[in-house]
Coordinates of C-alpha atoms and ligand atoms in Angstrom, one line a residue:
X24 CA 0.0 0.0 0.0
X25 CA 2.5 2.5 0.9
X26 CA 5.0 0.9 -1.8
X27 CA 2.2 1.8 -4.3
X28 CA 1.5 5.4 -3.1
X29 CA 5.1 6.2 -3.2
X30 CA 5.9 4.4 -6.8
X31 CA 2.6 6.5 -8.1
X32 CA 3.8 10.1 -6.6
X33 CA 7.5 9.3 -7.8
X34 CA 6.2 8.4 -11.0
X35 CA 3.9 11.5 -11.4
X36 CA 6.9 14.0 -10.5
X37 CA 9.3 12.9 -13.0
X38 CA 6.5 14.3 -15.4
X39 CA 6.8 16.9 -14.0
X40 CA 7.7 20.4 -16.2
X41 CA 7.8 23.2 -13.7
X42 CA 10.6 22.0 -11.4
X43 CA 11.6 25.6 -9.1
X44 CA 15.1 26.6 -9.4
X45 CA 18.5 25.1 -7.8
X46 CA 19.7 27.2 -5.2
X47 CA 22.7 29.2 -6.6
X48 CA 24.6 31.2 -3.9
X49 CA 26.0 28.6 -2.6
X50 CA 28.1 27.5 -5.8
X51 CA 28.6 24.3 -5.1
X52 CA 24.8 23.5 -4.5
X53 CA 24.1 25.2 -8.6
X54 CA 25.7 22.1 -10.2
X55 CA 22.6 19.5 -8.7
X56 CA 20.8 18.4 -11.6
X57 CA 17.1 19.3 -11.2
X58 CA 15.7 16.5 -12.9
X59 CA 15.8 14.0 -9.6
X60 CA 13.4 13.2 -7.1
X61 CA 13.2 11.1 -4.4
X62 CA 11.2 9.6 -1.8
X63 CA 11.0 7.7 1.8
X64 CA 8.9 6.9 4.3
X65 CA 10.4 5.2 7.6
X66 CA 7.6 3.7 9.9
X67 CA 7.8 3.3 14.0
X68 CA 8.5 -0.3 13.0
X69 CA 11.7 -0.3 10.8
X70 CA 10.5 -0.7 7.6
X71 CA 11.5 2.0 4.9
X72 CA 9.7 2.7 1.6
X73 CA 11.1 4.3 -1.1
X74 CA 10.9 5.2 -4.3
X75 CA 12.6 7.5 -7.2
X76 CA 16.1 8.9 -6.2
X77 CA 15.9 7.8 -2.9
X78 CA 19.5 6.3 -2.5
X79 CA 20.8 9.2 -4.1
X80 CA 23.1 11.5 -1.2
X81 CA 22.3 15.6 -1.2
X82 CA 22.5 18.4 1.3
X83 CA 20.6 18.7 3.9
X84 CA 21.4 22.2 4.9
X85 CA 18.7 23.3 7.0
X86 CA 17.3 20.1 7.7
X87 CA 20.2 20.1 9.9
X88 CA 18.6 22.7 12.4
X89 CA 16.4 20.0 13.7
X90 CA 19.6 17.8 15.0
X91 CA 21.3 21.0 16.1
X92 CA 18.2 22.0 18.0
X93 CA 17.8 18.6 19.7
X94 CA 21.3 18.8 20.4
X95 CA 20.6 22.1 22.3
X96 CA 17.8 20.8 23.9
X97 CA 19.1 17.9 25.5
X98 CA 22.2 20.0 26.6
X99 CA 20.6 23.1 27.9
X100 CA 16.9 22.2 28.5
X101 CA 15.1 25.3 28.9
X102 CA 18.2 27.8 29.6
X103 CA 18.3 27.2 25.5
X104 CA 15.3 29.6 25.2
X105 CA 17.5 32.3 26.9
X106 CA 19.6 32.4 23.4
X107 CA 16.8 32.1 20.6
X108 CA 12.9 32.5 20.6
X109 CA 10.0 30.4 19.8
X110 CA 7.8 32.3 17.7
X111 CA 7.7 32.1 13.8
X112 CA 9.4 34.9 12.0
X113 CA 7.5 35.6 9.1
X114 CA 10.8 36.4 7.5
X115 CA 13.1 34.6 4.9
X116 CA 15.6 32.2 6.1
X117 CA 18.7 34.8 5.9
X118 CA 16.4 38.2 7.2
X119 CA 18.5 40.4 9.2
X120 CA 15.3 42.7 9.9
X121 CA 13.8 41.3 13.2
X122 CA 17.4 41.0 14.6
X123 CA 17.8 45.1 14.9
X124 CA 14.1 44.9 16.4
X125 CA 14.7 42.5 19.2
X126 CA 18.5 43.4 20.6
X127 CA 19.7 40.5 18.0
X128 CA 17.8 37.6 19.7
X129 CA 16.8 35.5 16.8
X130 CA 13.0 34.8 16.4
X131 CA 13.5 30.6 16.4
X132 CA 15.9 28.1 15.8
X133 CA 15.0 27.1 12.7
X134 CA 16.1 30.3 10.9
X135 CA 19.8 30.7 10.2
X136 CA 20.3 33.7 12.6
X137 CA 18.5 31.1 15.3
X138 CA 20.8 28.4 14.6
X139 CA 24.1 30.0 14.6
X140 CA 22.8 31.3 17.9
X141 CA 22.4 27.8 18.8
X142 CA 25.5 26.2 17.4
X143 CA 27.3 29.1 19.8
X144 CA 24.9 27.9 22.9
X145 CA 26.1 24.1 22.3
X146 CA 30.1 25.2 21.6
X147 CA 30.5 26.1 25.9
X148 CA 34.0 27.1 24.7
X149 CA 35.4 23.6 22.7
X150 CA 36.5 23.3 19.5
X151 CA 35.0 23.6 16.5
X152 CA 36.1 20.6 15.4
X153 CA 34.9 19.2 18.5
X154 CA 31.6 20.0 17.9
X155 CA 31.5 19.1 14.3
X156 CA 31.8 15.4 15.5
X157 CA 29.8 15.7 18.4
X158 CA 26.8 16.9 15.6
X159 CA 27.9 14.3 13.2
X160 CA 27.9 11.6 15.6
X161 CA 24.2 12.4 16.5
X162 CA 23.1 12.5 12.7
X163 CA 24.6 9.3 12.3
X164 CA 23.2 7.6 16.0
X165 CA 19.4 8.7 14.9
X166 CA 19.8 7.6 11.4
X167 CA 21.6 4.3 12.7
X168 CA 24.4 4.8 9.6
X169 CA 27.3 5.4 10.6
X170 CA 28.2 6.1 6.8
X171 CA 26.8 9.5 7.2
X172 CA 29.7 12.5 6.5
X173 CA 30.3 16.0 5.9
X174 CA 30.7 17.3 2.6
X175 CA 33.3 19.4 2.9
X176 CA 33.1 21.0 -0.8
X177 CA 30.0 22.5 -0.4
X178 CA 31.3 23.5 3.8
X179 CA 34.1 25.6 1.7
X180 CA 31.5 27.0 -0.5
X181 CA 29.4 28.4 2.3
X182 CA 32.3 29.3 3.8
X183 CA 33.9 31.2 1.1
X184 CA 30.3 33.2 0.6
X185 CA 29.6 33.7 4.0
X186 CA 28.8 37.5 4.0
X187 CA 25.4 36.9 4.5
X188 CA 25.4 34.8 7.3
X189 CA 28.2 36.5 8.6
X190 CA 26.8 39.6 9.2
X191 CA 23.9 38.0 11.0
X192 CA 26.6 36.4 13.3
X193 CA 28.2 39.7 13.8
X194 CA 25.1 41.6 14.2
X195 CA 24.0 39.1 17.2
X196 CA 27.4 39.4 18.6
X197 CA 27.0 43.4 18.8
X198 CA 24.6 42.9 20.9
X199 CA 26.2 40.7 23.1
X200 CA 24.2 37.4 21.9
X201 CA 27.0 35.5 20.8
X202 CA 29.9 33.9 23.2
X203 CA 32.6 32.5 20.5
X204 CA 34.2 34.1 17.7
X205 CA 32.2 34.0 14.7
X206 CA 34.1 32.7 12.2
X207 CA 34.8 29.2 14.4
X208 CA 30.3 29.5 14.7
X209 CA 30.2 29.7 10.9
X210 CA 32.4 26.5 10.7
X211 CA 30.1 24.6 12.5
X212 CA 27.1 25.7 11.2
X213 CA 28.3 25.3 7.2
X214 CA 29.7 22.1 8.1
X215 CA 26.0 20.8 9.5
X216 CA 24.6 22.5 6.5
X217 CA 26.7 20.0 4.2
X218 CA 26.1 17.1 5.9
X219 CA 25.2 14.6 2.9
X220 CA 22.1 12.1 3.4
X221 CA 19.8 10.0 0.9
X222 CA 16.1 9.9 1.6
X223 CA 16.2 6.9 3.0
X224 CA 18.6 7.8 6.1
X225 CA 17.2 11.1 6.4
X226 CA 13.7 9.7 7.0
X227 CA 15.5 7.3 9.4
X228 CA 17.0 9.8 11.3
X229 CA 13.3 11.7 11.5
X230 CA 11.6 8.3 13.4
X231 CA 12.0 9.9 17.1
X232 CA 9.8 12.8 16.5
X233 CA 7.3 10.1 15.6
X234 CA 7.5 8.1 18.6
X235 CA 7.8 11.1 21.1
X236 CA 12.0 10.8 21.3
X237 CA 12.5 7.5 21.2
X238 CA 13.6 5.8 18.0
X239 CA 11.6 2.9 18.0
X240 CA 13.7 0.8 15.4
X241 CA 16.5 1.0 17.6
X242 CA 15.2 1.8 21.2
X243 CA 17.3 4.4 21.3
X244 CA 15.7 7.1 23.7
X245 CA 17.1 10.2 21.7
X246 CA 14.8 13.1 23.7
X247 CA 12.5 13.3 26.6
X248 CA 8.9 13.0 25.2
X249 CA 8.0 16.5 25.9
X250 CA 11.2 18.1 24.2
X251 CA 9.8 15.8 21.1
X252 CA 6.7 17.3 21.2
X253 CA 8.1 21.0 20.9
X254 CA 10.8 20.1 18.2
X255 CA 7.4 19.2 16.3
X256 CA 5.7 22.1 16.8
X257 CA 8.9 24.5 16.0
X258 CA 9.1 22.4 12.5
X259 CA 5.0 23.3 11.8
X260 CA 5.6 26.8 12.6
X261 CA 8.8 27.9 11.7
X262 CA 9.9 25.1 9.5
X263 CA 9.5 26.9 5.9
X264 CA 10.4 30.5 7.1
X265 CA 7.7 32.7 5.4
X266 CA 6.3 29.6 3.6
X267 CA 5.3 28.0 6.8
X268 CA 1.6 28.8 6.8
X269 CA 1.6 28.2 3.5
X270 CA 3.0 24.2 3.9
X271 CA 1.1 23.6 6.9
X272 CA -2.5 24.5 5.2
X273 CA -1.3 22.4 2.2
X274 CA 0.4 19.4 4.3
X275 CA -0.5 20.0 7.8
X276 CA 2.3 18.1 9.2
X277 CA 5.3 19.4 10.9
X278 CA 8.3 19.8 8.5
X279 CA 11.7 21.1 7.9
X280 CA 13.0 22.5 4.6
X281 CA 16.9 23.0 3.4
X282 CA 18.2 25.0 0.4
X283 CA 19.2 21.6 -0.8
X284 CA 15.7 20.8 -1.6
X285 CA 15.0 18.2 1.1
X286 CA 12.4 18.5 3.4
X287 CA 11.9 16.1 6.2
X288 CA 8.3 16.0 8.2
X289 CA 6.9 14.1 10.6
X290 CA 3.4 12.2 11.0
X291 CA 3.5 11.4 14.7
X292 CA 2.8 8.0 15.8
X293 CA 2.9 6.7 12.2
X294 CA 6.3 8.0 9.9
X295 CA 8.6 10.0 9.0
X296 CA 8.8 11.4 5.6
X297 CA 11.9 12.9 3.5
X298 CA 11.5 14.1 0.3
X299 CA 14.0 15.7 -1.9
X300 CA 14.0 17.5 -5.0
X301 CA 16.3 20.5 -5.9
X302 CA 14.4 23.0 -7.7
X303 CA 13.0 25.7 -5.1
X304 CA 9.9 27.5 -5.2
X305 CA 10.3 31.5 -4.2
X306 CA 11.0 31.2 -0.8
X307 CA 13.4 28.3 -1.3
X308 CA 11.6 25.6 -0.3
X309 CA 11.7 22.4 -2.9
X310 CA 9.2 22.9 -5.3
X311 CA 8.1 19.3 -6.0
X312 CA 9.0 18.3 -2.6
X313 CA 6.3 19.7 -1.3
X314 CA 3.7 18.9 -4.3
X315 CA 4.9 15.2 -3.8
X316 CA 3.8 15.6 0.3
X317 CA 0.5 17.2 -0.3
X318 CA 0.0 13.6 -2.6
X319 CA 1.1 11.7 0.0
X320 CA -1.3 13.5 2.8
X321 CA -4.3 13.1 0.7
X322 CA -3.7 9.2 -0.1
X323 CA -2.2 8.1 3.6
X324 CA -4.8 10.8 5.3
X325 CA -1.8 12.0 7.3
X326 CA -2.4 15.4 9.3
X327 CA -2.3 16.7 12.6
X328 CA -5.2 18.5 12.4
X329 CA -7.8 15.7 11.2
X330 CA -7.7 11.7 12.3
Ligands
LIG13 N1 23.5 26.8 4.7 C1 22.3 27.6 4.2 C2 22.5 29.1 4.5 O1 23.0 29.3 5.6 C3 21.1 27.1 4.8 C4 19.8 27.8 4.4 C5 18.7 26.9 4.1 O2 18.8 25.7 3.9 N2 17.5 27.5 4.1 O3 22.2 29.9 3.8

């Protein structure tokens, strides 16, 4: 049954003509070729579906902010919410606007000013290299593959075009908001962006925000039940940036978004779903990605909102 839904959704997006556009200031990321799509569902069970380009490894760039803030959670508990807010912003992913509003305290964690703030809460004055593995190690516990790596191309890339994010970093550290020096933040941070994952492990790594923390396939008890529950919520609210209304009325399931064109999102209690496409839609979320999850919602019935 799900076999079928997923062979008929991959099948109707390689038809597919009007396929967004490949993220392009990030050099490294122009050179994805648009035509692919890919598909997976990982249930509480074990079992993974998958169909289309499934296999295939891309970047999960913001995905990442998910991992980064469970990290934070588990580290810092509450005392996290003292570095970043909760509340959506509204605002594209890169916006610098709120940040002169609010004394540089980022809206949520799940836009990039938010998770260079949290990448600096989680450093507590190590290394960046230290911290690299410590995130890496996590991806690849969750997703139970400890094939899992950096790719340290596109890391460079972000690196080398880091004004953007960099002047975020330095605008939060005028105000104080940042501990470490910037550059060693943006390390971090574009080294979780790069992290390379298929489908198939990324929708892995999503099954303990199914099963309120706890990774079912494995029994590994990743968060506490209630820090679960929030990291769902963040993803339906802030999730998409400005498009986050927008995909939860069409989807109505929590979700993340990257500029790679992945987006992972979770039906709690029954799977979770990573989709990935490269062509973006305006506000550089993956165009057919989310196309192929509003097919998938109406065939499985999968929503928060409705049972
Ligand atoms: N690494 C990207 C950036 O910082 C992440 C953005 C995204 O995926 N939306 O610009």
């Amino acid at each position: 049954m799900m076999q079928q839904i997923l062979d008929d959704i991959a099948e109707q997006m390689a038809i597919e003509t009007k396929r967004g556009k490949v993220a392009d200031y990030i050099p490294q990321l122009a050179h994805v070729d648009p035509s692919q799509f890919g598909i997976a569902v990982a249930t509480p069970d074990g079992q993974v579906y998958a169909a289309g380009d499934a296999s295939t490894l891309f970047s999960i760039q913001s995905i990442s902010k998910v991992f980064t803030l469970t990290i934070g959670l588990n580290k810092l508990g509450s005392e996290l919410w003292t570095h970043v807010g909760r509340e959506p912003s509204g605002d594209p992913f890169n916006s610098i606007t709120i940040l002169e509003y609010e004394a540089g305290r980022p809206r949520n964690p799940l836009i990039n000013a938010g998770a260079i703030a949290v990448v600096d809460a989680i450093m507590m004055g190590r290394q960046p290299k230290t911290v690299m593995t410590e995130i890496l190690q996590f991806v690849r516990s969750v997703s139970d593959d400890d094939s899992i790596g950096f790719d340290h191309k596109v890391a460079a890339s972000e690196m080398q075009h880091r004004d953007r994010n960099a002047a975020l970093a330095h605008f939060m550290k005028s105000f104080g908001n940042l501990e470490h020096e910037v550059d060693e933040i943006l390390d971090i941070y574009f080294h979780q962006c790069s992290v390379a994952m298929s489908c198939e492990q990324l929708a892995r790594a999503g099954l303990f925000l199914v099963s309120n923390g706890i990774n079912q396939a494995t029994g590994v008890k990743v968060i506490k039940p209630q820090q679960s529950r929030r990291i769902n919520s963040l993803m339906m609210m802030c999730g998409h940036y400005d498009g986050s209304g927008e995909f939860a009325y069409q989807v109505g399931l929590p979700g993340k978004s990257g500029v790679g064109g992945g987006i992972l999102t979770i039906a709690p209690g029954k799977g979770s779903i990573a989709v990935w496409s490269p062509g973006l839609n305006p506000v550089g979320n993956s165009k057919l990605g989310t196309k192929a999850l509003q097919l998938l919602v109406e065939k499985t019935g999968w929503s928060v909102f409705a049972n």
